[in-house]
Amino acid sequence: MTVDVLSPPAQAERQARTAVAVLFFTNGALFANLLPRFPQIKADLGIGNAAYGLAVAAFPTGAIVAGLAAGALIRRYGSGRVAVAGTVLTGIGVLAAGLSGSVVLFGTALLLAGAMDAITDVAQNAHGLRVQRRYGRSIINSFHAIWSIGAVTGGSMAAGAIALDLSLGQHLLISAVVFGIAACVALRFCLTGPDTEPDAEAANRGAARETGAESRELAPSRDEKLRKTRLRTGYVLAALVLIAASGALVEDAGSSWAALYLSDSLHASGTLAASGYIALVGAQFVGRMIGDRLVDRFGQRAVARSGGVIAAVGMGLALAVPTATGTILGFATAGFGVATLVPAAMHEADELPGLRPGSGLTIVSWLMRLGFLLSPPIVGLVADSTSLRVGLLVVPLAGLMVMVLAGVLQPRRR
């Protein structure tokens, strides 16, 4: 994405920041409204665990299938419009999933919801990074913290709907309408104009024509320089994917395995076992709330590398000396450590040279979601072969990977 003019935030920039925050909030809340209703949907459809598992897998599958289209849509329609349209369609998909009368319709609706969620995710991050460039300082982590608030709000809404004995249709229609309207209102305050800068692109094309008119004797050196730039961009992009995937892997370890490990392996009570994931998400939220200030002061590279150390050491000690309390603290340190990784990788990918606008952000987001899909079975296979304690070593290993790869991120500004 091109660099917008850096200036103190005016009213338009402040309004746009609020608009992006609303989009992140609605994105977190929409699907979270459906998750607590899954047991009821499974019972209503009368399906077994295998059919249920396949149907639920349609959501990440839809995200993977459609995720790569986000960049092209953003270039054509603009990140703000794409984010809002994706939000509305996600709400429709979630509503359709709740109203489905068969497992096929349920899976198809989740496929649509997952596809739209992936496109919304890329678009809202693209617009958030555009607003960040206007601010001239880091604000992207605060958006991801607001997403967490939205997820908690959505889950709480679902719990309230269940307590009030609202039907699935009533509950999810309210959710879709409320958050769809909120997103449409937010669009009025998003930044106007295209996400790319036509004048800058024209200047680049003109410079390229002038360069092409230079002596042919310089062509080999230009070609070599272009080749090295492409190799560098490819290496950085691969490293950013691994950094983002490391953050996603730690999140998934908490959501998929924390309660199981605490209850089965460490014999914790049900209430205490649930604290593992809560500790991870809570600490991650805190890390994102303070992440922008840390990034502005120390730079993305130092913050990510320190976070990798915190995650690796904290969870490593928890697994080395397994106790329920220590493990909960281990998940908390892991969540805090990886709090800024996904926003950092997305920001860096959005600034990579040599890529079409939105392409780097789309690739990182798409491959990160692929990691979400693959990590649970990998950990499960390791756990079946050895133990879940060994399988959870992926968390400190992810922290170590971030420590090694964090050099591709931006250092502190001088």
Coordinates of C-alpha atoms in Angstrom, one line a residue:
M1 CA 0.0 0.0 0.0
T2 CA 1.2 3.5 -0.7
V3 CA 2.3 5.9 2.1
D4 CA -0.3 8.5 3.0
V5 CA 0.8 12.0 4.1
L6 CA 2.0 12.0 7.7
S7 CA 0.4 14.8 9.7
P8 CA -1.2 15.3 13.1
P9 CA -4.5 13.5 13.1
A10 CA -7.3 15.9 12.0
Q11 CA -11.0 15.3 12.6
A12 CA -11.3 13.1 9.4
E13 CA -8.4 10.8 10.7
R14 CA -10.0 10.6 14.2
Q15 CA -13.3 9.7 12.7
A16 CA -11.8 7.1 10.5
R17 CA -10.0 5.6 13.4
T18 CA -13.3 5.2 15.2
A19 CA -14.9 3.8 12.1
V20 CA -12.2 1.1 11.8
A21 CA -12.6 0.3 15.5
V22 CA -16.3 -0.3 14.9
L23 CA -15.5 -2.6 12.0
F24 CA -13.0 -4.6 14.2
F25 CA -15.6 -4.8 17.0
T26 CA -18.4 -6.0 14.7
N27 CA -16.1 -8.6 13.1
G28 CA -15.2 -10.0 16.5
A29 CA -18.8 -10.0 17.7
L30 CA -20.6 -11.6 14.7
F31 CA -19.2 -15.1 14.7
A32 CA -18.8 -15.1 18.5
N33 CA -22.6 -14.8 18.7
L34 CA -22.9 -18.2 16.9
L35 CA -20.3 -20.2 18.8
P36 CA -22.2 -20.7 22.1
R37 CA -25.2 -21.9 20.0
F38 CA -23.3 -24.7 18.3
P39 CA -24.4 -27.4 20.8
Q40 CA -28.1 -26.4 20.2
I41 CA -27.6 -26.5 16.4
K42 CA -25.9 -29.9 16.7
A43 CA -28.8 -31.3 18.8
D44 CA -31.5 -29.7 16.5
L45 CA -29.9 -31.2 13.4
G46 CA -29.5 -34.6 15.1
I47 CA -25.9 -35.2 13.8
G48 CA -23.0 -37.0 15.3
N49 CA -19.6 -35.7 16.2
A50 CA -18.0 -36.6 12.8
A51 CA -20.7 -34.8 10.7
Y52 CA -20.6 -31.9 13.1
G53 CA -16.8 -31.6 12.9
L54 CA -16.9 -31.6 9.1
A55 CA -19.6 -29.0 9.0
V56 CA -17.8 -26.6 11.4
A57 CA -14.6 -27.1 9.4
A58 CA -16.4 -25.3 6.5
F59 CA -15.8 -21.9 8.2
P60 CA -12.0 -22.0 8.0
T61 CA -12.3 -23.8 4.6
G62 CA -14.3 -20.9 3.3
A63 CA -11.7 -18.5 4.6
I64 CA -9.0 -20.3 2.8
V65 CA -10.9 -20.6 -0.5
A66 CA -11.9 -16.9 -0.7
G67 CA -9.1 -15.3 1.3
L68 CA -6.8 -14.6 -1.7
A69 CA -9.6 -12.6 -3.5
A70 CA -9.3 -9.9 -0.9
G71 CA -6.5 -8.0 -2.5
A72 CA -8.2 -7.8 -5.9
L73 CA -11.5 -6.6 -4.3
I74 CA -9.7 -3.9 -2.2
R75 CA -7.9 -2.6 -5.3
R76 CA -11.2 -2.5 -7.2
Y77 CA -13.6 -1.2 -4.6
G78 CA -11.5 0.2 -1.7
S79 CA -10.8 -1.4 1.7
G80 CA -13.6 0.5 3.5
R81 CA -16.4 -0.7 1.2
V82 CA -15.0 -4.2 1.1
A83 CA -14.8 -4.4 4.9
V84 CA -18.4 -3.2 5.3
A85 CA -19.8 -5.5 2.6
G86 CA -17.9 -8.4 4.1
T87 CA -19.4 -7.6 7.5
V88 CA -22.9 -7.6 6.2
L89 CA -22.5 -10.8 4.3
T90 CA -20.8 -12.5 7.3
G91 CA -23.9 -11.6 9.4
I92 CA -26.1 -13.1 6.7
G93 CA -24.0 -16.3 6.6
V94 CA -24.1 -16.6 10.4
L95 CA -27.9 -16.1 10.4
A96 CA -28.3 -18.7 7.7
A97 CA -26.2 -21.2 9.7
G98 CA -28.4 -20.7 12.7
L99 CA -31.6 -21.3 10.6
S100 CA -30.2 -24.2 8.6
G101 CA -32.5 -27.3 8.6
S102 CA -29.8 -29.7 7.4
V103 CA -26.1 -30.4 7.9
V104 CA -25.5 -29.5 4.2
L105 CA -27.1 -26.1 4.5
F106 CA -25.3 -25.6 7.9
G107 CA -21.9 -26.3 6.3
T108 CA -22.7 -24.2 3.3
A109 CA -23.7 -21.2 5.4
L110 CA -20.5 -21.5 7.4
L111 CA -18.5 -21.7 4.2
L112 CA -20.1 -18.4 3.2
A113 CA -19.5 -16.8 6.6
G114 CA -15.9 -18.0 6.7
A115 CA -15.2 -16.6 3.2
M116 CA -16.7 -13.2 4.0
D117 CA -14.9 -13.1 7.4
A118 CA -11.5 -13.6 5.7
I119 CA -12.2 -10.9 3.2
T120 CA -13.4 -8.5 5.9
D121 CA -10.3 -9.3 8.0
V122 CA -7.9 -8.3 5.2
A123 CA -9.9 -5.2 4.3
Q124 CA -10.4 -3.8 7.8
N125 CA -6.6 -4.3 8.5
A126 CA -5.8 -2.6 5.2
H127 CA -8.0 0.4 6.1
G128 CA -6.6 0.4 9.7
L129 CA -3.1 0.5 8.3
R130 CA -4.0 3.4 6.0
V131 CA -5.4 5.3 9.0
Q132 CA -2.2 4.4 10.9
R133 CA -0.1 6.0 8.2
R134 CA -2.1 9.2 8.5
Y135 CA -1.5 9.2 12.3
G136 CA 2.3 8.6 11.8
R137 CA 2.4 6.2 14.8
S138 CA 1.3 2.7 15.7
I139 CA -2.4 2.2 16.3
I140 CA -3.0 -1.2 14.7
N141 CA -2.7 -3.1 17.9
S142 CA -5.5 -1.2 19.5
F143 CA -7.8 -2.3 16.7
H144 CA -7.0 -6.0 17.4
A145 CA -7.7 -5.3 21.1
I146 CA -11.1 -4.0 20.2
W147 CA -11.7 -7.1 18.1
S148 CA -11.2 -9.1 21.4
I149 CA -13.7 -6.9 23.1
G150 CA -16.1 -7.6 20.3
A151 CA -15.6 -11.3 20.6
V152 CA -16.3 -11.2 24.3
T153 CA -19.4 -9.0 23.7
G154 CA -20.7 -11.4 21.0
G155 CA -20.3 -14.4 23.3
S156 CA -22.0 -12.5 26.1
M157 CA -24.9 -11.6 23.8
A158 CA -25.3 -15.3 22.9
A159 CA -25.3 -16.3 26.6
G160 CA -27.9 -13.6 27.3
A161 CA -30.1 -14.8 24.4
I162 CA -29.9 -18.4 25.7
A163 CA -30.9 -17.2 29.2
L164 CA -33.8 -15.2 27.7
D165 CA -34.9 -18.3 25.7
L166 CA -34.6 -16.4 22.4
S167 CA -34.8 -18.7 19.3
L168 CA -31.8 -19.0 17.1
G169 CA -33.5 -17.0 14.4
Q170 CA -34.5 -14.1 16.7
H171 CA -31.0 -14.0 18.3
L172 CA -28.9 -14.1 15.2
L173 CA -31.2 -11.8 13.2
I174 CA -30.8 -9.2 16.0
S175 CA -27.0 -9.7 15.8
A176 CA -26.9 -9.4 12.0
V177 CA -29.0 -6.3 11.9
V178 CA -27.3 -4.4 14.8
F179 CA -23.8 -5.1 13.6
G180 CA -24.7 -4.7 9.9
I181 CA -26.1 -1.2 10.6
A182 CA -23.1 -0.3 12.7
A183 CA -20.8 -1.3 9.9
C184 CA -22.8 0.7 7.3
V185 CA -22.7 3.8 9.6
A186 CA -18.9 3.4 10.0
L187 CA -18.4 3.4 6.3
R188 CA -19.6 7.1 6.2
F189 CA -16.5 8.0 8.3
C190 CA -13.9 5.8 6.6
L191 CA -11.2 7.5 4.6
T192 CA -12.3 8.6 1.2
G193 CA -10.5 8.0 -2.1
P194 CA -8.7 5.0 -3.4
D195 CA -6.3 2.9 -1.3
T196 CA -3.6 3.5 -3.9
E197 CA -2.0 6.8 -5.0
P198 CA -2.5 7.2 -8.8
D199 CA 0.0 10.0 -9.0
A200 CA 2.7 7.9 -7.3
E201 CA 2.0 5.0 -9.6
A202 CA 2.2 7.2 -12.6
A203 CA 5.5 8.7 -11.4
N204 CA 6.9 5.2 -10.9
R205 CA 5.8 4.2 -14.5
G206 CA 7.5 7.4 -15.8
A207 CA 10.7 6.6 -13.9
A208 CA 10.6 3.1 -15.3
R209 CA 10.3 4.4 -18.9
E210 CA 13.2 6.8 -18.3
T211 CA 15.3 4.0 -16.9
G212 CA 14.4 1.8 -19.9
A213 CA 15.7 4.6 -22.2
E214 CA 19.1 4.5 -20.5
S215 CA 22.1 2.7 -22.0
R216 CA 21.7 -1.0 -22.6
E217 CA 25.0 -1.5 -20.9
L218 CA 23.4 -1.0 -17.5
A219 CA 20.7 -3.6 -18.1
P220 CA 22.6 -6.5 -16.5
S221 CA 23.1 -4.6 -13.2
R222 CA 19.4 -3.5 -13.2
D223 CA 18.3 -7.0 -13.7
E224 CA 20.6 -8.2 -11.0
K225 CA 19.3 -5.6 -8.6
L226 CA 15.7 -6.5 -9.5
R227 CA 16.4 -10.2 -8.9
K228 CA 17.9 -9.4 -5.5
T229 CA 14.9 -7.2 -4.6
R230 CA 12.5 -10.0 -5.5
L231 CA 14.5 -12.6 -3.5
R232 CA 14.5 -10.2 -0.5
T233 CA 10.8 -9.6 -0.8
G234 CA 10.1 -13.3 -1.0
Y235 CA 12.3 -14.0 2.0
V236 CA 10.7 -11.3 4.1
L237 CA 7.2 -12.3 3.1
A238 CA 7.9 -16.0 4.1
A239 CA 9.3 -14.8 7.5
L240 CA 6.2 -12.6 8.1
V241 CA 3.9 -15.6 7.4
L242 CA 5.8 -17.7 9.9
I243 CA 5.7 -14.9 12.5
A244 CA 1.9 -14.5 12.0
A245 CA 1.4 -18.2 12.0
S246 CA 3.4 -18.4 15.3
G247 CA 0.9 -16.0 16.9
A248 CA -2.0 -17.9 15.5
L249 CA -0.6 -21.3 16.7
V250 CA -0.3 -20.0 20.2
E251 CA -3.9 -18.7 20.1
D252 CA -5.1 -22.0 18.8
A253 CA -3.1 -24.0 21.4
G254 CA -5.0 -22.0 24.1
S255 CA -8.5 -22.4 22.5
S256 CA -8.2 -26.0 21.5
W257 CA -6.0 -27.6 24.1
A258 CA -5.6 -25.5 27.3
A259 CA -8.8 -26.8 29.0
L260 CA -8.1 -30.4 27.9
Y261 CA -4.5 -30.4 29.1
L262 CA -5.5 -28.8 32.5
S263 CA -8.4 -31.2 33.1
D264 CA -7.0 -34.5 31.8
S265 CA -3.3 -34.2 32.3
L266 CA -3.2 -32.0 35.4
H267 CA -6.6 -33.1 36.9
A268 CA -7.8 -29.5 37.4
S269 CA -11.5 -28.9 38.0
G270 CA -13.7 -27.7 35.2
T271 CA -13.7 -24.1 36.3
L272 CA -10.0 -24.0 36.8
A273 CA -9.4 -25.8 33.4
A274 CA -11.4 -23.0 31.7
S275 CA -9.0 -20.5 33.1
G276 CA -6.2 -21.4 30.8
Y277 CA -7.8 -20.0 27.7
I278 CA -9.2 -17.0 29.6
A279 CA -5.8 -16.2 30.9
L280 CA -4.3 -16.4 27.4
V281 CA -7.0 -14.1 25.9
G282 CA -6.9 -11.7 28.8
A283 CA -3.2 -11.3 28.7
Q284 CA -3.3 -11.0 24.9
F285 CA -5.8 -8.2 25.2
V286 CA -3.6 -6.4 27.7
G287 CA -0.6 -6.8 25.4
R288 CA -2.5 -5.3 22.5
M289 CA -3.7 -2.4 24.6
I290 CA -0.2 -1.3 25.4
G291 CA 1.4 -2.7 22.3
D292 CA 1.2 0.5 20.2
R293 CA 3.0 2.5 22.9
L294 CA 5.7 -0.2 23.1
V295 CA 6.1 -0.3 19.3
D296 CA 6.4 3.4 19.1
R297 CA 9.1 3.5 21.8
F298 CA 11.1 0.3 21.0
G299 CA 10.1 -0.7 17.4
Q300 CA 8.3 -3.7 16.0
R301 CA 11.5 -5.8 16.0
A302 CA 12.4 -5.4 19.7
V303 CA 8.8 -5.9 20.8
A304 CA 8.2 -9.0 18.8
R305 CA 11.6 -10.5 19.8
S306 CA 10.9 -9.8 23.5
G307 CA 7.5 -11.3 23.1
G308 CA 9.0 -14.4 21.7
V309 CA 11.3 -14.7 24.7
I310 CA 8.4 -14.2 27.1
A311 CA 6.2 -16.8 25.4
A312 CA 9.1 -19.4 25.1
V313 CA 10.3 -19.0 28.6
G314 CA 6.9 -18.7 30.3
M315 CA 5.3 -21.7 28.6
G316 CA 8.5 -23.6 28.6
L317 CA 8.8 -23.4 32.4
A318 CA 5.1 -24.3 32.7
L319 CA 5.6 -27.5 30.7
A320 CA 8.9 -28.3 32.4
V321 CA 7.3 -28.1 35.9
P322 CA 3.7 -29.0 35.3
T323 CA 1.2 -27.6 37.8
A324 CA -2.3 -26.2 37.2
T325 CA -1.4 -22.7 38.4
G326 CA 1.9 -22.7 36.6
T327 CA 0.3 -23.8 33.4
I328 CA -2.4 -21.1 33.6
L329 CA 0.4 -18.5 34.1
G330 CA 2.3 -20.1 31.2
F331 CA -0.7 -19.6 28.9
A332 CA -1.0 -16.0 30.1
T333 CA 2.7 -15.2 29.4
A334 CA 2.3 -16.9 25.9
G335 CA -0.8 -14.7 25.2
F336 CA 1.0 -11.6 26.3
G337 CA 4.1 -12.5 24.3
V338 CA 2.4 -13.0 21.0
A339 CA -0.1 -10.1 21.4
T340 CA 1.5 -7.9 18.7
L341 CA 2.7 -10.6 16.3
V342 CA -0.2 -10.7 13.9
P343 CA -0.6 -6.9 13.6
A344 CA 3.1 -6.5 13.2
A345 CA 3.3 -9.1 10.4
M346 CA 0.3 -7.5 8.6
H347 CA 1.8 -4.0 8.9
E348 CA 5.1 -5.1 7.5
A349 CA 3.5 -7.1 4.7
D350 CA 1.4 -4.1 3.7
E351 CA 4.6 -2.1 3.2
L352 CA 6.6 -4.6 1.2
P353 CA 8.0 -3.2 -2.1
G354 CA 7.4 -4.9 -5.4
L355 CA 3.9 -6.2 -4.5
R356 CA 0.6 -5.0 -5.8
P357 CA -1.5 -3.1 -3.2
G358 CA -3.1 -5.4 -0.7
S359 CA -1.2 -8.5 -2.0
G360 CA 1.3 -8.9 0.9
L361 CA -1.5 -8.4 3.5
T362 CA -3.7 -10.9 1.7
I363 CA -1.0 -13.6 1.5
V364 CA 0.0 -13.3 5.2
S365 CA -3.7 -13.4 6.3
W366 CA -4.5 -16.3 4.0
L367 CA -1.5 -18.5 5.1
M368 CA -2.1 -17.6 8.7
R369 CA -5.6 -19.0 8.4
L370 CA -4.2 -22.1 6.9
G371 CA -2.1 -22.5 10.0
F372 CA -5.2 -22.2 12.1
L373 CA -6.7 -25.1 10.1
L374 CA -3.6 -27.4 10.3
S375 CA -2.3 -26.8 13.8
P376 CA -5.0 -28.7 15.8
P377 CA -4.5 -32.0 14.0
I378 CA -0.7 -31.7 14.1
V379 CA -0.8 -31.1 17.9
G380 CA -3.3 -33.9 18.2
L381 CA -1.1 -36.4 16.3
V382 CA 1.9 -35.5 18.5
A383 CA -0.3 -35.9 21.6
D384 CA -1.5 -39.3 20.5
S385 CA 2.0 -40.5 19.8
T386 CA 3.6 -39.1 23.0
S387 CA 1.5 -36.9 25.3
L388 CA -0.4 -33.6 25.1
R389 CA 2.4 -32.1 27.3
V390 CA 4.8 -32.8 24.4
G391 CA 2.4 -31.6 21.9
L392 CA 2.1 -28.2 23.6
L393 CA 5.8 -27.7 23.1
V394 CA 4.7 -26.0 19.9
V395 CA 4.1 -22.9 22.0
P396 CA 7.6 -22.3 23.2
L397 CA 8.9 -23.4 19.8
A398 CA 6.7 -20.7 18.2
G399 CA 8.3 -18.2 20.6
L400 CA 11.8 -19.3 19.6
M401 CA 10.8 -19.0 15.9
V402 CA 9.7 -15.4 16.4
M403 CA 13.0 -14.7 18.2
V404 CA 14.9 -15.9 15.1
L405 CA 12.8 -14.2 12.5
A406 CA 12.0 -10.9 14.1
G407 CA 14.9 -9.3 12.3
V408 CA 12.6 -8.7 9.3
L409 CA 10.4 -6.3 11.3
Q410 CA 11.1 -2.6 11.6
P411 CA 13.5 -1.4 14.2
R412 CA 12.9 1.6 16.4
R413 CA 12.6 4.9 14.6
R414 CA 15.4 7.3 15.2

